[in-house]
Amino acid sequence: AQSVAQPEDQVNVAEGNPLTVKCTYSVSGNPYLFWYVQYPNRGLQFLLKYITGDNLVKGSYGFEAEFNKSQTSFHLKKPSALVSDSALYFCAVLRGGATNKLIFGTGTLLAVQP
Amino acid sequence: SQTIHQWPATLVQPVGSPLSLECTVEGTSNPNLYWYRQAAGRGLQLLFYSVGIGQISSEVPQNLSASRPQDRQFILSSKKLLLSDSGFYLCAWNYDSGNTIYFGEGSWLTVV
C-alpha cells in the first residue's frame, strides 16, 4: 500500500536560515509526490510536485524539493526562511487509478522565529 | 482559470440536525471531485470522490453521504449529525487526465 511519512511534528528555524521539512514514501511503481501548505483555518495550497524528470523540483514561494529514489525521500527545502512561511506542510503521494486520490502524511508544523 | 468555492465557511449545528455543505468548481468541465475531512488540525481523510454526475464512491463508512447533482457541484450531507462529525471539511478537484488536486478554502463544522 502507498504511504508517506513525515517524521517531524514540528520544525523550528530562525528567519533567514535554510529550512528542510522531511518526507519519506512507500509506493509500488513510480511515485507521484506532492507538497501542500496550509495556513491557519485555510484550505490546502499546492506547492510543487514530482512526476518524472529532474530530481530537483521548484515550486511556489521559493520552495523546492529533492526526489531521492535510493532513500525514498522527497524533502521540502527553502534556502532562506521567512516568518510568513510558518504554516502546516503536508507531503502526499498519488494512489493512482482514474481518480488520482492523494494519500497524505500527518503534516509538519513549521515555525519560523524572527 | 479554474476556481473552487465551498460554503458555508463555518457552521454550528446541534446533534441530530441535518447537514448540507456545498462545493462548486468553475472554469472546467467533468472534473473529479473530492470531499476530505481534517480532524484535530492534522490528518486528512478522504471521505468521498466522484468521477461524474451521480457517480459517488465512499472511502469510509460513516454518518455522511455525498451527491453530485450537476457536473461541477458536489454536496456533502447528513440526515442526523453526531458529535464526532465535527471537523474541517475540504472540497477538492482535479482533471480526469491530470494529477494535481486543488482544494477549496474549507468549511468548519462544529456539532454541539
Short mmCIF file of C-alpha atoms in Angstrom, two decimals:
data_model
loop_
_atom_site.label_atom_id
_atom_site.label_comp_id
_atom_site.label_asym_id
_atom_site.label_seq_id
_atom_site.Cartn_x
_atom_site.Cartn_y
_atom_site.Cartn_z
CA ALA A 1 0.00 0.00 0.00
CA GLN A 2 1.18 3.50 -0.76
CA SER A 3 2.02 5.76 2.16
CA VAL A 4 4.04 8.78 3.18
CA ALA A 5 5.70 9.56 6.49
CA GLN A 6 6.59 12.94 7.91
CA PRO A 7 8.80 12.10 10.88
CA GLU A 8 8.76 15.56 12.47
CA ASP A 9 5.64 17.00 14.07
CA GLN A 10 7.28 20.40 14.22
CA VAL A 11 10.32 22.11 12.75
CA ASN A 12 11.70 25.32 14.25
CA VAL A 13 14.01 27.57 12.29
CA ALA A 14 15.24 31.12 12.57
CA GLU A 15 14.31 33.62 9.89
CA GLY A 16 16.95 33.76 7.18
CA ASN A 17 18.21 30.23 7.84
CA PRO A 18 17.66 27.36 5.44
CA LEU A 19 14.77 25.02 6.21
CA THR A 20 14.08 21.38 5.49
CA VAL A 21 10.81 19.52 6.06
CA LYS A 22 11.25 15.78 5.72
CA CYS A 23 9.11 13.26 3.86
CA THR A 24 9.65 9.61 3.04
CA TYR A 25 7.39 7.48 0.90
CA SER A 26 6.48 3.90 0.24
CA VAL A 27 4.95 3.14 -3.14
CA SER A 28 4.85 0.39 -5.69
CA GLY A 29 5.98 1.63 -9.07
CA ASN A 30 6.96 5.20 -9.88
CA PRO A 31 5.89 7.68 -7.23
CA TYR A 32 3.90 10.82 -7.87
CA LEU A 33 4.74 13.08 -4.92
CA PHE A 34 3.31 16.40 -3.79
CA TRP A 35 3.77 19.11 -1.20
CA TYR A 36 0.95 21.27 0.09
CA VAL A 37 0.90 24.11 2.62
CA GLN A 38 -1.95 25.00 4.95
CA TYR A 39 -2.22 28.32 6.75
CA PRO A 40 -4.44 28.53 9.85
CA ASN A 41 -8.12 27.95 9.10
CA ARG A 42 -7.48 27.80 5.37
CA GLY A 43 -7.58 25.17 2.68
CA LEU A 44 -4.51 23.42 1.31
CA GLN A 45 -2.41 25.21 -1.27
CA PHE A 46 -0.39 23.26 -3.82
CA LEU A 47 3.35 23.98 -3.64
CA LEU A 48 5.04 21.56 -6.00
CA LYS A 49 5.05 18.04 -7.36
CA TYR A 50 7.39 15.38 -8.71
CA ILE A 51 6.16 13.18 -11.52
CA THR A 52 9.24 12.41 -13.55
CA GLY A 53 12.41 14.06 -14.82
CA ASP A 54 14.73 16.31 -12.84
CA ASN A 55 15.09 15.25 -9.21
CA LEU A 56 15.08 18.85 -8.00
CA VAL A 57 11.62 20.36 -8.32
CA LYS A 58 10.99 24.06 -7.88
CA GLY A 59 7.65 25.35 -6.65
CA SER A 60 5.80 28.33 -5.29
CA TYR A 61 7.11 30.88 -2.76
CA GLY A 62 10.76 29.87 -3.30
CA PHE A 63 10.29 26.29 -2.13
CA GLU A 64 11.93 23.32 -3.76
CA ALA A 65 12.01 19.60 -3.12
CA GLU A 66 14.51 16.91 -3.93
CA PHE A 67 13.37 13.48 -5.03
CA ASN A 68 15.79 10.77 -3.87
CA LYS A 69 14.86 7.35 -5.15
CA SER A 70 17.51 5.41 -3.23
CA GLN A 71 16.43 6.94 0.08
CA THR A 72 12.72 7.05 -0.89
CA SER A 73 12.60 10.66 0.24
CA PHE A 74 11.08 13.88 -1.01
CA HIS A 75 12.25 16.58 1.40
CA LEU A 76 10.96 20.14 1.10
CA LYS A 77 13.58 22.88 1.26
CA LYS A 78 13.99 26.62 1.14
CA PRO A 79 17.33 28.46 1.22
CA SER A 80 16.16 31.31 3.46
CA ALA A 81 13.11 31.02 5.70
CA LEU A 82 10.60 33.81 6.22
CA VAL A 83 8.32 34.31 9.21
CA SER A 84 5.43 34.15 6.75
CA ASP A 85 6.44 30.57 5.85
CA SER A 86 5.15 29.46 9.24
CA ALA A 87 2.36 27.00 8.45
CA LEU A 88 1.43 23.32 8.31
CA TYR A 89 3.09 21.37 5.50
CA PHE A 90 1.78 18.14 4.02
CA CYS A 91 3.54 15.62 1.87
CA ALA A 92 1.31 13.41 -0.29
CA VAL A 93 1.54 10.51 -2.70
CA LEU A 94 -0.85 9.75 -5.51
CA ARG A 95 -2.61 6.47 -5.07
CA GLY A 96 -3.19 6.06 -8.76
CA GLY A 97 -6.08 4.98 -10.89
CA ALA A 98 -8.51 7.14 -12.75
CA THR A 99 -9.42 9.30 -9.80
CA ASN A 100 -5.92 10.24 -8.67
CA LYS A 101 -6.56 10.02 -4.96
CA LEU A 102 -3.98 11.59 -2.68
CA ILE A 103 -2.67 9.89 0.44
CA PHE A 104 -1.37 12.47 2.91
CA GLY A 105 1.28 12.41 5.59
CA THR A 106 0.41 13.61 9.07
CA GLY A 107 1.78 17.08 8.47
CA THR A 108 4.71 19.07 9.86
CA LEU A 109 4.23 22.38 11.58
CA LEU A 110 6.92 24.84 10.50
CA ALA A 111 7.62 27.65 12.94
CA VAL A 112 9.95 30.40 11.75
CA GLN A 113 11.18 32.69 14.52
CA PRO A 114 12.04 36.32 13.76
CA SER B 1 -8.79 29.91 -14.82
CA GLN B 2 -10.43 27.41 -12.53
CA THR B 3 -11.77 28.24 -9.10
CA ILE B 4 -13.37 26.19 -6.39
CA HIS B 5 -15.90 27.52 -3.89
CA GLN B 6 -17.34 25.87 -0.85
CA TRP B 7 -19.85 27.11 1.70
CA PRO B 8 -20.71 27.81 4.37
CA ALA B 9 -17.30 28.65 5.76
CA THR B 10 -18.39 27.93 9.32
CA LEU B 11 -21.36 26.09 10.72
CA VAL B 12 -22.52 25.26 14.24
CA GLN B 13 -25.20 22.60 14.33
CA PRO B 14 -26.89 20.68 17.15
CA VAL B 15 -26.59 16.93 17.43
CA GLY B 16 -29.26 15.22 15.36
CA SER B 17 -29.75 18.07 12.92
CA PRO B 18 -29.19 17.72 9.16
CA LEU B 19 -26.14 18.97 7.27
CA SER B 20 -25.52 20.27 3.79
CA LEU B 21 -22.13 21.55 2.63
CA GLU B 22 -21.84 22.66 -0.96
CA CYS B 23 -18.94 22.89 -3.35
CA THR B 24 -18.77 24.17 -6.91
CA VAL B 25 -15.95 24.36 -9.41
CA GLU B 26 -15.82 27.00 -12.12
CA GLY B 27 -13.83 27.16 -15.32
CA THR B 28 -13.68 23.47 -16.11
CA SER B 29 -15.90 20.58 -17.08
CA ASN B 30 -16.15 16.97 -15.93
CA PRO B 31 -13.74 17.33 -13.02
CA ASN B 32 -13.05 14.67 -10.43
CA LEU B 33 -14.45 15.94 -7.15
CA TYR B 34 -13.45 15.02 -3.60
CA TRP B 35 -14.52 15.57 0.00
CA TYR B 36 -11.84 15.35 2.67
CA ARG B 37 -12.14 15.76 6.42
CA GLN B 38 -9.37 17.11 8.60
CA ALA B 39 -9.68 16.22 12.26
CA ALA B 40 -7.64 17.58 15.14
CA GLY B 41 -5.97 20.08 12.84
CA ARG B 42 -3.82 17.49 11.15
CA GLY B 43 -4.76 14.28 9.45
CA LEU B 44 -6.61 14.40 6.15
CA GLN B 45 -9.05 11.63 5.38
CA LEU B 46 -10.68 11.11 2.00
CA LEU B 47 -14.42 10.70 2.52
CA PHE B 48 -15.94 10.64 -0.97
CA TYR B 49 -14.92 11.07 -4.56
CA SER B 50 -16.84 11.43 -7.79
CA VAL B 51 -15.82 11.00 -11.41
CA GLY B 52 -19.12 12.21 -12.89
CA ILE B 53 -22.73 13.21 -12.28
CA GLY B 54 -24.43 10.76 -9.97
CA GLN B 55 -21.25 8.71 -9.51
CA ILE B 56 -20.14 8.66 -5.88
CA SER B 57 -17.64 6.41 -4.17
CA SER B 58 -17.26 6.28 -0.42
CA GLU B 59 -13.88 5.65 1.15
CA VAL B 60 -15.01 5.02 4.72
CA PRO B 61 -18.32 4.02 6.30
CA GLN B 62 -19.80 6.92 8.24
CA ASN B 63 -22.74 9.09 9.04
CA LEU B 64 -22.28 11.23 5.93
CA SER B 65 -23.30 10.99 2.29
CA ALA B 66 -22.38 12.85 -0.88
CA SER B 67 -24.20 13.72 -4.06
CA ARG B 68 -23.27 15.24 -7.40
CA PRO B 69 -26.44 16.62 -8.98
CA GLN B 70 -24.58 18.68 -11.57
CA ASP B 71 -21.23 18.35 -13.32
CA ARG B 72 -19.45 20.93 -11.18
CA GLN B 73 -21.42 20.65 -7.95
CA PHE B 74 -20.60 18.34 -5.06
CA ILE B 75 -22.69 18.21 -1.87
CA LEU B 76 -21.86 16.66 1.48
CA SER B 77 -24.87 15.76 3.61
CA SER B 78 -26.04 14.13 6.77
CA LYS B 79 -29.54 13.38 7.99
CA LYS B 80 -28.57 13.43 11.67
CA LEU B 81 -25.28 14.86 12.83
CA LEU B 82 -23.15 13.26 15.53
CA LEU B 83 -20.65 15.00 17.78
CA SER B 84 -17.91 13.04 16.01
CA ASP B 85 -18.82 14.72 12.71
CA SER B 86 -17.18 17.93 13.90
CA GLY B 87 -14.15 18.92 11.86
CA PHE B 88 -12.79 20.86 8.94
CA TYR B 89 -14.23 19.70 5.61
CA LEU B 90 -12.36 20.32 2.40
CA CYS B 91 -13.68 20.02 -1.12
CA ALA B 92 -11.15 19.41 -3.89
CA TRP B 93 -10.99 18.79 -7.63
CA ASN B 94 -8.70 17.74 -10.43
CA TYR B 95 -8.82 16.91 -14.13
CA ASP B 96 -9.51 13.39 -15.14
CA SER B 97 -6.29 13.29 -17.11
CA GLY B 98 -4.24 15.35 -14.70
CA ASN B 99 -2.99 14.65 -11.24
CA THR B 100 -2.61 17.80 -9.15
CA ILE B 101 -5.57 18.14 -6.78
CA TYR B 102 -6.70 21.65 -5.84
CA PHE B 103 -8.54 22.43 -2.64
CA GLY B 104 -11.23 24.85 -1.59
CA GLU B 105 -10.97 27.04 1.49
CA GLY B 106 -12.75 24.58 3.74
CA SER B 107 -15.81 24.54 5.98
CA TRP B 108 -15.61 24.38 9.75
CA LEU B 109 -18.37 22.23 11.24
CA THR B 110 -18.95 22.19 14.98
CA VAL B 111 -21.61 19.85 16.26
CA VAL B 112 -22.86 20.80 19.73
#
